[in-house]
Coordinates of C-alpha atoms in Angstrom, one line a residue:
Chain A
M1 CA -16.6 31.0 20.1
S2 CA -15.0 27.7 20.6
D3 CA -12.4 26.4 18.2
T4 CA -14.1 23.2 17.4
I5 CA -14.6 23.2 13.6
L6 CA -16.2 19.8 13.2
S7 CA -18.0 17.8 15.8
I8 CA -19.4 14.4 15.0
K9 CA -21.7 13.0 17.7
D10 CA -22.9 9.4 17.9
L11 CA -22.9 8.9 14.1
S12 CA -24.2 5.5 12.9
I13 CA -24.5 4.6 9.2
Q14 CA -25.9 1.4 7.8
Y15 CA -26.1 -0.1 4.4
V16 CA -29.2 -2.1 3.7
S17 CA -29.5 -4.6 0.9
R18 CA -31.9 -7.4 0.2
E19 CA -29.1 -10.0 -0.2
I20 CA -26.8 -9.2 2.7
G21 CA -29.3 -7.6 5.1
T22 CA -28.2 -4.8 7.3
C23 CA -24.6 -3.9 7.3
R24 CA -23.6 -1.8 10.3
A25 CA -20.7 0.1 8.7
V26 CA -20.3 2.9 11.3
N27 CA -21.5 2.6 14.9
N28 CA -21.9 5.5 17.3
V29 CA -18.8 7.4 16.3
S30 CA -18.0 10.7 18.0
L31 CA -15.1 12.9 17.0
D32 CA -14.0 16.5 17.3
I33 CA -11.6 18.4 15.1
Q34 CA -10.2 21.7 16.3
K35 CA -9.2 24.6 14.0
G36 CA -5.8 23.9 12.4
E37 CA -5.7 20.4 13.8
N38 CA -4.7 17.3 11.9
L39 CA -6.7 14.3 13.0
G40 CA -5.7 10.8 11.7
L41 CA -8.4 8.2 11.2
V42 CA -6.7 4.8 11.1
G43 CA -8.2 1.4 10.3
E44 CA -8.1 -1.5 7.9
T45 CA -10.2 -2.1 4.8
G46 CA -13.8 -2.2 5.6
A47 CA -13.5 -0.6 9.0
G48 CA -15.8 2.3 8.0
K49 CA -13.3 5.1 7.5
T50 CA -14.5 6.2 4.1
T51 CA -18.1 5.8 5.2
I52 CA -17.5 8.3 8.0
A53 CA -16.0 10.8 5.5
L54 CA -19.0 10.4 3.2
G55 CA -21.3 10.8 6.2
I56 CA -19.7 14.1 7.1
L57 CA -20.4 15.5 3.6
R58 CA -23.8 13.8 3.4
L59 CA -22.6 11.8 0.4
T60 CA -23.6 8.5 1.8
P61 CA -24.7 6.4 -1.2
K62 CA -28.5 6.3 -1.7
P63 CA -30.7 4.5 -1.4
Q64 CA -28.8 1.7 0.3
G65 CA -26.9 3.9 2.8
R66 CA -28.8 5.2 5.8
V67 CA -27.7 7.5 8.6
T68 CA -29.5 6.0 11.5
S69 CA -28.4 8.2 14.3
G70 CA -26.1 11.1 15.2
T71 CA -25.3 14.7 14.1
V72 CA -22.5 16.3 12.3
E73 CA -21.9 19.9 13.4
F74 CA -19.7 22.3 11.4
W75 CA -19.0 25.4 13.4
G76 CA -21.9 24.4 15.6
E77 CA -24.4 24.1 12.8
D78 CA -26.0 20.7 12.1
L79 CA -25.2 19.7 8.6
Y80 CA -28.1 17.2 8.6
K81 CA -30.5 20.0 8.9
K82 CA -29.2 21.9 5.9
S83 CA -31.0 21.9 2.6
E84 CA -29.4 20.2 -0.4
A85 CA -28.6 23.6 -1.9
E86 CA -26.9 24.8 1.3
M87 CA -24.9 21.6 1.4
R88 CA -23.7 22.2 -2.2
K89 CA -22.3 25.5 -1.1
I90 CA -20.5 23.9 1.8
R91 CA -19.0 21.0 -0.1
G92 CA -15.9 22.2 -1.9
E93 CA -16.0 25.7 -0.4
K94 CA -15.9 25.1 3.3
I95 CA -15.2 21.3 3.5
S96 CA -13.5 19.6 0.6
M97 CA -12.4 16.1 0.0
I98 CA -9.5 14.4 -1.7
F99 CA -10.5 10.9 -2.9
Q100 CA -8.4 7.9 -2.6
D101 CA -7.7 7.1 -6.2
P102 CA -6.4 9.9 -8.4
M103 CA -6.8 7.7 -11.5
T104 CA -10.6 7.8 -11.2
A105 CA -11.2 11.0 -9.4
L106 CA -10.7 13.2 -12.5
N107 CA -12.9 13.5 -15.5
P108 CA -10.9 11.9 -18.4
I109 CA -12.5 14.1 -21.1
D110 CA -11.9 17.6 -19.6
P111 CA -8.5 19.4 -19.4
V112 CA -7.3 19.5 -15.8
G113 CA -7.2 23.3 -15.7
D114 CA -10.9 23.5 -16.7
Q115 CA -11.8 21.0 -14.0
I116 CA -10.2 23.2 -11.3
S117 CA -11.6 26.5 -12.7
E118 CA -15.1 25.1 -13.0
M119 CA -15.0 24.4 -9.3
I120 CA -13.8 27.9 -8.5
W121 CA -16.3 29.5 -10.8
L122 CA -19.2 27.6 -9.2
H123 CA -18.3 28.7 -5.7
E124 CA -17.1 32.2 -6.1
K125 CA -18.7 35.2 -7.8
I126 CA -16.1 35.8 -10.5
T127 CA -15.9 35.6 -14.2
K128 CA -14.7 32.5 -16.0
K129 CA -11.6 34.3 -17.0
E130 CA -10.7 35.1 -13.4
A131 CA -11.5 31.6 -12.4
A132 CA -9.1 30.3 -15.1
A133 CA -6.3 32.5 -13.8
K134 CA -6.9 31.3 -10.3
A135 CA -6.9 27.7 -11.4
A136 CA -3.5 28.3 -13.2
N137 CA -2.2 29.7 -9.9
M138 CA -3.4 26.6 -8.0
L139 CA -1.6 24.4 -10.5
E140 CA 1.7 26.3 -10.0
M141 CA 1.1 26.1 -6.2
V142 CA 1.1 22.3 -6.3
G143 CA 4.1 22.2 -8.5
I144 CA 2.6 21.7 -12.0
P145 CA 3.6 24.3 -14.6
A146 CA 0.6 26.4 -15.7
A147 CA 1.5 25.6 -19.3
R148 CA 0.0 22.2 -18.7
Y149 CA -3.4 23.7 -18.0
K150 CA -5.0 22.4 -21.2
E151 CA -3.7 18.8 -20.9
Y152 CA -5.9 15.9 -20.1
P153 CA -5.6 13.6 -17.0
H154 CA -4.1 10.7 -19.0
Q155 CA -1.1 12.9 -19.9
F156 CA -0.2 13.1 -16.2
S157 CA 1.5 10.5 -14.0
G158 CA -0.2 9.2 -10.8
G159 CA 1.6 11.6 -8.5
M160 CA 0.8 14.6 -10.7
K161 CA -2.9 13.6 -11.0
Q162 CA -3.0 13.5 -7.2
R163 CA -1.6 17.0 -7.1
V164 CA -4.3 18.1 -9.5
V165 CA -6.9 16.6 -7.2
I166 CA -5.3 18.4 -4.2
A167 CA -5.2 21.6 -6.1
M168 CA -8.9 21.2 -6.8
A169 CA -9.7 20.5 -3.2
L170 CA -7.8 23.5 -2.0
A171 CA -8.9 25.9 -4.7
C172 CA -11.6 27.6 -2.6
S173 CA -9.4 27.6 0.5
P174 CA -11.6 25.3 2.5
E175 CA -11.6 25.4 6.3
L176 CA -11.6 21.6 6.6
L177 CA -9.9 19.1 4.2
I178 CA -10.9 15.5 4.3
A179 CA -8.2 13.4 2.7
D180 CA -9.1 9.8 2.1
E181 CA -5.9 7.8 1.6
P182 CA -4.3 10.6 -0.4
T183 CA -1.0 8.9 -1.0
T184 CA -1.9 5.2 -0.9
A185 CA -1.7 4.9 -4.7
L186 CA 1.6 6.6 -4.9
D187 CA 5.3 5.5 -4.7
V188 CA 7.2 6.4 -1.6
T189 CA 9.4 9.1 -3.1
I190 CA 6.3 10.7 -4.7
Q191 CA 4.4 10.2 -1.4
A192 CA 7.1 12.2 0.4
Q193 CA 6.7 15.0 -2.1
V194 CA 2.9 15.1 -1.8
L195 CA 2.9 14.9 2.1
D196 CA 5.5 17.7 2.2
M197 CA 3.4 19.8 -0.2
M198 CA 0.2 19.2 1.8
N199 CA 2.0 20.3 5.0
G200 CA 3.2 23.4 3.4
L201 CA -0.1 24.4 1.9
K202 CA -1.9 23.7 5.2
K203 CA 0.4 26.0 7.0
E204 CA -0.2 28.7 4.4
L205 CA -4.0 28.4 4.4
G206 CA -4.6 27.3 8.0
T207 CA -6.8 24.4 7.0
S208 CA -7.8 21.6 9.4
L209 CA -7.3 18.1 8.1
L210 CA -9.1 14.8 8.6
L211 CA -6.6 12.3 7.2
I212 CA -7.9 8.8 6.5
T213 CA -5.2 6.2 6.2
H214 CA -4.0 2.7 7.1
D215 CA -0.4 3.8 7.3
L216 CA 0.8 4.5 10.8
G217 CA 4.0 5.9 9.4
V218 CA 2.1 8.6 7.5
V219 CA 0.1 9.3 10.7
A220 CA 3.3 9.8 12.8
E221 CA 4.5 12.4 10.3
M222 CA 1.3 14.3 9.7
C223 CA -1.1 14.1 12.7
D224 CA -1.7 15.8 16.0
K225 CA -4.5 13.4 17.1
V226 CA -5.4 9.9 16.1
A227 CA -8.5 7.8 16.2
I228 CA -8.2 4.0 15.7
I229 CA -11.3 2.5 14.1
Y230 CA -12.3 -1.1 14.1
A231 CA -15.5 -2.6 12.7
G232 CA -17.1 0.8 12.6
E233 CA -16.3 1.8 16.1
I234 CA -13.6 3.9 17.6
V235 CA -11.5 1.7 19.8
E236 CA -8.9 4.2 20.9
V237 CA -8.4 7.9 20.5
G238 CA -5.9 10.3 21.8
T239 CA -3.0 12.5 20.8
T240 CA -0.4 11.0 18.5
R241 CA 1.9 10.6 21.6
H242 CA -0.8 8.7 23.4
I243 CA -1.3 6.3 20.6
F244 CA 2.3 5.7 19.7
K245 CA 3.9 5.8 23.1
D246 CA 1.2 4.7 25.5
T247 CA -0.7 2.2 23.3
R248 CA -3.6 0.7 25.3
H249 CA -6.0 -1.2 23.1
P250 CA -5.0 -4.8 22.0
Y251 CA -6.0 -4.0 18.4
T252 CA -3.8 -0.9 18.3
K253 CA -1.0 -3.0 19.8
G254 CA -1.6 -5.6 17.1
L255 CA -1.4 -3.0 14.3
F256 CA 2.0 -1.9 15.6
G257 CA 3.1 -5.6 16.0
S258 CA 2.2 -6.3 12.4
L259 CA 4.5 -3.7 11.0
P260 CA 8.0 -4.8 9.9
D261 CA 10.4 -2.4 11.7
M262 CA 13.2 -1.1 9.5
N263 CA 15.4 -0.5 12.5
S264 CA 15.2 -3.8 14.3
H265 CA 16.3 -7.4 13.5
S266 CA 13.3 -9.4 14.7
K267 CA 12.8 -12.5 12.7
R268 CA 9.0 -12.9 13.0
L269 CA 6.2 -10.5 13.0
K270 CA 3.4 -10.7 15.6
P271 CA 0.3 -10.5 13.5
I272 CA -3.3 -10.3 14.8
H273 CA -4.9 -13.7 14.3
G274 CA -8.1 -14.1 12.3
L275 CA -10.1 -11.6 10.3
M276 CA -12.2 -8.5 10.9
P277 CA -15.9 -9.5 11.6
D278 CA -18.5 -9.2 8.8
P279 CA -20.3 -5.9 9.4
A280 CA -23.5 -7.6 8.5
N281 CA -23.0 -10.0 11.4
L282 CA -21.2 -8.2 14.2
P283 CA -20.4 -10.2 17.3
Q284 CA -22.1 -9.3 20.6
G285 CA -20.0 -7.5 23.1
C286 CA -16.5 -6.3 22.1
K287 CA -16.1 -6.4 18.3
F288 CA -12.5 -7.3 18.7
A289 CA -13.0 -10.1 21.2
P290 CA -12.8 -13.0 18.7
R291 CA -9.3 -12.0 17.7
C292 CA -8.1 -10.8 21.1
E293 CA -5.6 -12.8 23.1
F294 CA -6.9 -11.3 26.4
C295 CA -10.5 -12.0 25.7
T296 CA -12.6 -13.0 28.8
E297 CA -16.2 -14.0 29.1
R298 CA -17.3 -10.5 29.9
C299 CA -15.8 -9.2 26.7
T300 CA -18.0 -11.5 24.6
K301 CA -21.1 -10.4 26.4
Q302 CA -20.8 -6.7 27.1
E303 CA -19.0 -3.9 25.4
Q304 CA -16.9 -1.3 27.3
E305 CA -17.7 2.3 26.6
L306 CA -15.0 4.6 25.3
T307 CA -13.4 5.4 28.7
A308 CA -10.7 8.0 29.6
V309 CA -7.4 6.5 30.7
S310 CA -5.6 9.8 31.1
P311 CA -6.8 13.3 32.0
D312 CA -5.8 14.8 28.7
G313 CA -8.1 13.0 26.3
H314 CA -6.9 9.5 25.8
L315 CA -9.9 7.2 25.5
V316 CA -10.0 3.4 25.1
R317 CA -12.8 0.9 24.5
C318 CA -11.5 -2.1 26.4
W319 CA -12.3 -3.6 29.8
R320 CA -8.8 -4.8 30.5
A321 CA -7.0 -1.6 29.4
V322 CA -9.3 0.5 31.7
E323 CA -9.4 -1.8 34.7
E324 CA -6.0 -3.4 34.9
E325 CA -3.9 -0.6 33.7
G326 CA -5.8 2.0 35.6
G327 CA -8.4 4.5 34.5
V328 CA -9.0 8.0 35.7
Chain B
M1 CA 28.7 -23.9 -3.8
A2 CA 27.4 -22.9 -7.1
P3 CA 24.5 -20.5 -7.0
L4 CA 21.0 -21.9 -7.8
L5 CA 20.3 -19.0 -10.2
E6 CA 22.7 -16.8 -12.0
V7 CA 21.6 -13.9 -14.2
K8 CA 24.1 -12.2 -16.4
N9 CA 23.6 -8.9 -18.1
L10 CA 19.9 -9.5 -18.6
Q11 CA 18.0 -7.3 -21.0
K12 CA 14.4 -6.9 -21.9
Y13 CA 13.3 -4.3 -24.4
F14 CA 9.7 -3.8 -25.5
K15 CA 9.0 -2.4 -28.9
V16 CA 6.7 0.6 -28.7
P17 CA 5.7 3.2 -31.4
A18 CA 8.3 5.7 -30.2
G19 CA 11.2 3.2 -30.2
F20 CA 12.3 0.7 -27.5
L21 CA 11.3 0.7 -23.9
H22 CA 14.2 -0.5 -21.8
A23 CA 12.3 -2.4 -19.1
V24 CA 15.3 -4.4 -17.9
D25 CA 18.7 -3.2 -18.9
G26 CA 21.9 -5.0 -18.0
V27 CA 20.9 -6.7 -14.7
S28 CA 23.2 -9.3 -13.2
F29 CA 22.9 -11.2 -9.9
Q30 CA 23.2 -14.6 -8.3
I31 CA 21.1 -16.3 -5.6
E32 CA 22.3 -19.2 -3.4
E33 CA 19.9 -22.0 -2.6
G34 CA 17.6 -21.2 0.3
Q35 CA 18.3 -17.5 0.2
T36 CA 16.0 -14.5 -0.6
L37 CA 16.8 -11.7 -3.0
G38 CA 14.7 -8.7 -2.4
V39 CA 14.1 -6.5 -5.5
V40 CA 12.9 -2.9 -4.7
G41 CA 12.0 0.0 -6.8
E42 CA 9.1 2.3 -7.7
S43 CA 6.3 1.5 -10.1
G44 CA 7.6 1.3 -13.7
C45 CA 11.2 0.5 -12.8
G46 CA 11.0 -3.0 -14.3
K47 CA 10.9 -5.2 -11.3
S48 CA 7.9 -7.2 -12.4
T49 CA 9.3 -7.6 -15.9
L50 CA 12.5 -8.8 -14.3
G51 CA 10.6 -11.5 -12.4
R52 CA 8.8 -12.7 -15.5
V53 CA 11.9 -12.7 -17.7
V54 CA 13.9 -14.7 -15.0
L55 CA 11.1 -17.4 -15.2
H56 CA 11.2 -17.1 -19.0
L57 CA 7.6 -16.2 -19.1
L58 CA 8.8 -13.4 -21.3
D59 CA 11.6 -13.8 -23.8
N60 CA 14.7 -11.9 -23.0
T61 CA 16.3 -9.5 -25.4
G62 CA 19.8 -10.3 -24.3
G63 CA 21.9 -11.9 -21.6
Q64 CA 21.8 -15.2 -19.9
I65 CA 19.7 -16.9 -17.2
L66 CA 21.5 -19.9 -15.7
Y67 CA 19.4 -22.1 -13.5
K68 CA 21.7 -24.8 -11.9
G69 CA 24.2 -23.9 -14.5
E70 CA 21.9 -24.4 -17.5
D71 CA 20.9 -21.5 -19.7
I72 CA 17.1 -21.6 -19.7
T73 CA 16.7 -19.3 -22.6
K74 CA 18.3 -21.9 -24.8
V75 CA 16.5 -25.1 -23.7
D76 CA 13.8 -26.7 -25.8
H77 CA 10.1 -26.7 -25.0
H78 CA 10.1 -30.1 -23.3
K79 CA 13.0 -29.3 -21.1
L80 CA 11.4 -25.9 -20.2
S81 CA 8.2 -27.5 -19.0
Q82 CA 10.3 -29.7 -16.8
L83 CA 12.1 -26.7 -15.4
R84 CA 8.8 -25.0 -14.8
R85 CA 8.0 -27.6 -12.1
E86 CA 10.8 -26.1 -10.1
M87 CA 10.3 -22.5 -10.9
Q88 CA 7.0 -20.9 -9.8
I89 CA 5.5 -17.4 -9.4
I90 CA 3.1 -15.8 -6.8
F91 CA 1.3 -12.9 -8.3
Q92 CA 0.6 -9.5 -6.9
D93 CA -3.1 -9.2 -7.0
P94 CA -5.1 -12.0 -5.4
F95 CA -8.2 -10.4 -6.9
S96 CA -7.3 -10.8 -10.6
S97 CA -4.8 -13.6 -10.6
L98 CA -7.3 -16.4 -9.8
N99 CA -9.8 -17.7 -12.3
P100 CA -13.2 -16.6 -10.9
R101 CA -14.9 -19.7 -12.4
M102 CA -12.6 -22.2 -10.7
T103 CA -13.0 -23.5 -7.1
V104 CA -10.2 -23.5 -4.6
Y105 CA -9.7 -27.2 -5.3
Q106 CA -9.6 -26.8 -9.1
T107 CA -7.2 -23.9 -8.8
I108 CA -4.7 -25.7 -6.6
A109 CA -5.0 -29.0 -8.4
E110 CA -4.6 -27.6 -11.9
P111 CA -0.8 -27.5 -12.1
M112 CA -0.6 -31.1 -10.9
Q113 CA -3.3 -32.2 -13.5
I114 CA -1.3 -30.4 -16.3
M115 CA 1.9 -32.1 -15.3
G116 CA 0.1 -35.4 -14.9
G117 CA 1.1 -38.5 -12.9
Y118 CA -1.3 -38.1 -10.0
R119 CA -4.1 -40.6 -9.2
K120 CA -7.4 -38.9 -8.3
E121 CA -7.0 -39.9 -4.6
D122 CA -3.4 -38.7 -4.4
L123 CA -4.5 -35.4 -6.0
Q124 CA -7.2 -34.9 -3.3
N125 CA -4.8 -35.7 -0.5
R126 CA -2.2 -33.4 -1.9
V127 CA -4.6 -30.5 -2.3
M128 CA -5.7 -30.9 1.3
A129 CA -2.1 -31.1 2.5
L130 CA -1.3 -27.9 0.6
M131 CA -4.3 -26.2 2.1
D132 CA -3.1 -27.2 5.6
T133 CA 0.4 -25.9 4.8
V134 CA -0.8 -22.4 3.8
G135 CA -3.4 -22.3 6.6
L136 CA -6.6 -22.4 4.6
A137 CA -9.4 -24.2 6.4
R138 CA -10.5 -27.4 4.5
R139 CA -14.1 -26.2 4.5
F140 CA -13.1 -23.7 1.8
V141 CA -12.2 -26.4 -0.7
N142 CA -15.3 -26.0 -2.9
T143 CA -15.7 -22.2 -2.6
Y144 CA -15.0 -19.7 -5.4
P145 CA -12.4 -16.9 -5.1
H146 CA -15.1 -14.2 -4.8
E147 CA -16.3 -15.7 -1.6
L148 CA -13.0 -15.2 0.1
D149 CA -11.1 -12.2 1.4
G150 CA -7.7 -11.0 0.1
G151 CA -5.6 -12.8 2.6
R152 CA -7.2 -16.2 1.9
R153 CA -7.0 -15.6 -1.8
Q154 CA -3.3 -14.9 -1.6
R155 CA -3.0 -18.2 0.4
I156 CA -4.6 -20.0 -2.6
G157 CA -2.0 -18.4 -4.9
I158 CA 0.7 -19.6 -2.6
A159 CA -0.7 -23.1 -2.4
R160 CA -0.9 -23.3 -6.2
A161 CA 2.7 -22.2 -6.5
L162 CA 3.8 -24.9 -4.0
A163 CA 1.8 -27.6 -5.7
L164 CA 4.6 -29.1 -7.8
N165 CA 7.3 -28.9 -5.0
P166 CA 9.2 -26.0 -6.6
R167 CA 12.7 -25.0 -5.4
F168 CA 12.5 -21.4 -6.6
I169 CA 9.7 -18.9 -6.4
V170 CA 9.3 -15.4 -7.8
C171 CA 7.1 -13.5 -5.4
D172 CA 5.7 -10.4 -7.2
E173 CA 4.4 -8.0 -4.6
P174 CA 2.6 -10.9 -2.8
V175 CA 1.4 -8.8 0.2
S176 CA 1.0 -5.3 -1.2
A177 CA -2.8 -5.7 -1.8
L178 CA -3.4 -6.8 1.8
D179 CA -4.1 -5.0 5.1
V180 CA -1.2 -4.7 7.5
S181 CA -2.5 -7.3 10.0
I182 CA -3.2 -9.8 7.2
Q183 CA 0.1 -8.9 5.5
A184 CA 2.0 -9.9 8.6
Q185 CA 0.2 -13.3 8.7
V186 CA 1.1 -14.0 5.0
L187 CA 4.7 -12.8 5.5
N188 CA 5.2 -15.2 8.4
L189 CA 3.7 -18.0 6.4
M190 CA 6.1 -17.4 3.5
L191 CA 9.1 -17.5 5.9
D192 CA 7.8 -20.7 7.6
I193 CA 7.4 -22.4 4.2
Q194 CA 10.8 -21.3 3.1
E195 CA 12.4 -22.8 6.2
Q196 CA 10.4 -26.1 5.9
M197 CA 11.0 -26.6 2.2
G198 CA 14.4 -24.9 1.7
L199 CA 12.9 -22.6 -1.0
T200 CA 14.7 -19.8 -2.8
Y201 CA 12.8 -16.6 -3.3
I202 CA 13.1 -13.5 -5.5
F203 CA 10.9 -11.1 -3.5
I204 CA 9.7 -8.2 -5.6
T205 CA 8.2 -5.3 -3.6
H206 CA 8.0 -1.5 -3.3
D207 CA 7.7 -1.7 0.5
L208 CA 11.1 -1.2 2.0
S209 CA 10.2 -2.3 5.5
V210 CA 8.9 -5.6 4.1
V211 CA 11.9 -6.2 2.0
K212 CA 14.3 -5.8 4.9
Y213 CA 12.3 -8.2 7.0
I214 CA 12.3 -11.0 4.4
S215 CA 15.5 -10.7 2.4
N216 CA 19.1 -11.7 2.7
H217 CA 20.2 -9.5 -0.2
I218 CA 18.5 -6.5 -1.7
M219 CA 18.8 -5.1 -5.2
V220 CA 17.6 -1.6 -5.8
M221 CA 16.3 -0.9 -9.3
Y222 CA 15.8 2.4 -11.1
L223 CA 14.5 2.6 -14.6
G224 CA 15.4 -0.9 -15.6
Q225 CA 18.9 -0.9 -14.1
M226 CA 20.3 -2.2 -10.9
V227 CA 21.7 0.8 -9.0
E228 CA 22.8 -0.8 -5.8
M229 CA 23.0 -4.3 -4.4
A230 CA 24.1 -5.3 -0.9
P231 CA 23.2 -7.6 2.0
S232 CA 20.0 -6.3 3.7
D233 CA 21.6 -5.0 6.9
E234 CA 24.4 -3.4 5.0
L235 CA 22.1 -1.7 2.6
F236 CA 20.0 -0.2 5.4
A237 CA 23.0 0.8 7.5
R238 CA 25.1 2.2 4.7
P239 CA 23.0 3.1 1.6
L240 CA 25.5 4.6 -0.9
H241 CA 23.6 5.4 -4.1
P242 CA 21.8 8.8 -3.9
Y243 CA 18.6 7.1 -5.1
T244 CA 18.7 4.4 -2.4
Q245 CA 19.3 7.2 0.2
A246 CA 16.3 9.2 -1.0
L247 CA 14.2 6.0 -1.1
L248 CA 15.0 5.1 2.5
S249 CA 14.5 8.6 3.8
A250 CA 11.1 8.8 2.1
V251 CA 9.6 5.9 4.0
P252 CA 7.3 7.2 6.8
V253 CA 8.4 5.6 10.1
P254 CA 5.7 4.8 12.6
D255 CA 7.5 6.4 15.5
I256 CA 6.9 10.0 16.5
D257 CA 10.3 10.5 18.2
H258 CA 12.2 9.3 15.1
K259 CA 13.1 12.5 13.3
K260 CA 15.2 12.2 10.2
E261 CA 16.4 14.3 7.4
R262 CA 14.2 13.6 4.5
I263 CA 15.5 13.9 1.0
I264 CA 12.8 15.1 -1.3
L265 CA 13.5 14.1 -4.8
K266 CA 12.7 16.6 -7.5
G267 CA 10.5 15.5 -10.4
E268 CA 9.5 12.1 -11.4
L269 CA 10.8 9.1 -13.2
T270 CA 12.1 9.9 -16.7
S271 CA 10.9 7.9 -19.6
P272 CA 12.4 4.4 -20.1
I273 CA 11.8 4.7 -23.9
N274 CA 15.1 5.3 -25.7
P275 CA 16.9 6.5 -22.6
K276 CA 19.6 9.1 -23.1
P277 CA 23.2 8.2 -22.4
G278 CA 24.6 9.0 -19.0
C279 CA 23.2 8.1 -15.6
R280 CA 19.5 7.5 -15.6
F281 CA 19.0 9.1 -12.2
A282 CA 21.1 12.2 -13.0
A283 CA 18.1 14.5 -13.7
R284 CA 16.7 14.0 -10.1
C285 CA 20.1 13.7 -8.4
Q286 CA 21.3 16.4 -6.1
Y287 CA 25.0 15.5 -6.6
A288 CA 24.8 15.2 -10.4
T289 CA 27.7 16.8 -12.4
E290 CA 28.3 17.1 -16.1
E291 CA 30.0 13.7 -16.1
C292 CA 26.8 12.1 -14.9
F293 CA 24.8 13.4 -17.9
K294 CA 27.4 12.2 -20.4
Q295 CA 28.7 8.9 -19.2
E296 CA 26.9 6.0 -17.7
P297 CA 28.6 4.9 -14.5
E298 CA 29.8 1.3 -14.2
L299 CA 28.7 -1.1 -11.4
R300 CA 31.5 -1.0 -8.9
Q301 CA 32.4 -3.1 -5.9
V302 CA 32.6 -0.8 -2.8
G303 CA 32.6 -3.4 0.0
E304 CA 32.0 -7.0 0.6
N305 CA 29.1 -8.0 -1.7
H306 CA 28.2 -4.3 -2.0
T307 CA 28.0 -2.9 -5.5
V308 CA 26.8 0.5 -6.6
K309 CA 26.3 2.2 -9.9
C310 CA 27.3 5.8 -9.4
H311 CA 30.3 8.1 -10.3
K312 CA 30.2 10.0 -7.1
V313 CA 30.5 7.1 -4.6
Q314 CA 34.0 6.6 -3.3
A315 CA 35.1 3.0 -2.6

């Protein structure tokens, strides 16, 4: 059996509304995650990161969201062929998700301990009492005293709420954890605590991680592989070393140029000009062409496929990067 | 040269049912004209309150705010409205700080209409000039905020703050709601404007890489108090307060070969309501001794322009 836990092939998701028309949020995305691997999915607001995550769990909002092509295979089984009841067993037990905003991810009128134990009780054949004991253990594991089991979300700070959400996501020892900007709402010192804790728990439980973020610093610390997503497409994918040390795509380069560097003394940043295209009205050809300083006529007409630029899995979607800098 | 703004022992307490919340407690600093003071700290440390009290948008509980040598907490209403021309603010959230029922034109023109003295024609020219300055295309002049993205909205906020030719601007997390590529555009714009107009900034942020990029001096706040202040390069090269050290080590660096010792702080911020005597950071500090829990440390000078509030730091 291969070690590929999740394999997304050619996934496209559209949102359709009468006012805006068809919004192409995710376009032909293919990704693989191996067992125990940490994959970072990096992009800006509106790039389609969260839509991919929802697509994996078949939680694309209905009726406006439509999966128009592609398959999502979990251990080789197509999730889109499962019944709704089977999906419910997978969500939370095999694949679980940490949502972006801990302030709204919890039910405000249920004690946090009950919210965790409900989830365990639903997925495992145990009594409510045993589930409660397990929930208390989970709280301790994420560094919250079990004595706070009966407290409500508003009695916790942002960092602690995010720990509760993480405890809930890990309660059934899932094989794959999807974390959608898990630390974006937190302060840096709390972020350091949460990342540290997630790393520790991952090692203990052997979980694979799909980490969605816009923070390249977090990626550098957490991930083995990185996919850069722009306007619903993967523009560059490779190991963390490929992306950070051998950056090929002009957009990825632009992202690094936009970051103020704490260790240098440069006086001006090199931002990417312009804005991301409207997903309801994507340009023909390369989606990044209107903002790209190397754009040629061909870029505006025809789009490059994701092409390997090194033998060990570094793929780039850019004519110039492939031709001028050498492909394989 | 006398500093443009001098703040002495500023205090702001809020009355809450449980007692007093010490949002800003004994903060002192000076800013020279044309310089930028960065204020960093985590949520709830009082940085936004500080920005508002400095502009006298909130009344202070104690201390002095001297703008060009004049205590603005003591001036009358008329004089204050004159001072407001020179002192402006850019707010954090470009999604909630703009009136959704006003067009870009109305939003930028409003401060000038309130102050008066502009003919209609002058007003129009001025609004267009401001839009050019902040890089907003003129075709957006009659659009409403909801039609624009975050970066453009923040440019409206900046144009509005510049409308009355201020000399001093408090920037309260102006880029934290923006994506990195847009954030870089707005930061560059703010630096350009500062150079052209000789503006003085207080730049409030929680993002340490941004603050280093834009500031001359940096003040680190913790629970309403200033714990360390130094020139930017000095602070990053030689952080002395244990909190500053932890804060700097916690920032994820976008470089895979950069390995550093990370200091993970225990626990979270303690309550700023009726704080206990002693150092406010002591409960989370790895160096804390009995002295730290009993006696509050004084702010001490430990180098040129470098002050720190900690018992354990040797000069």
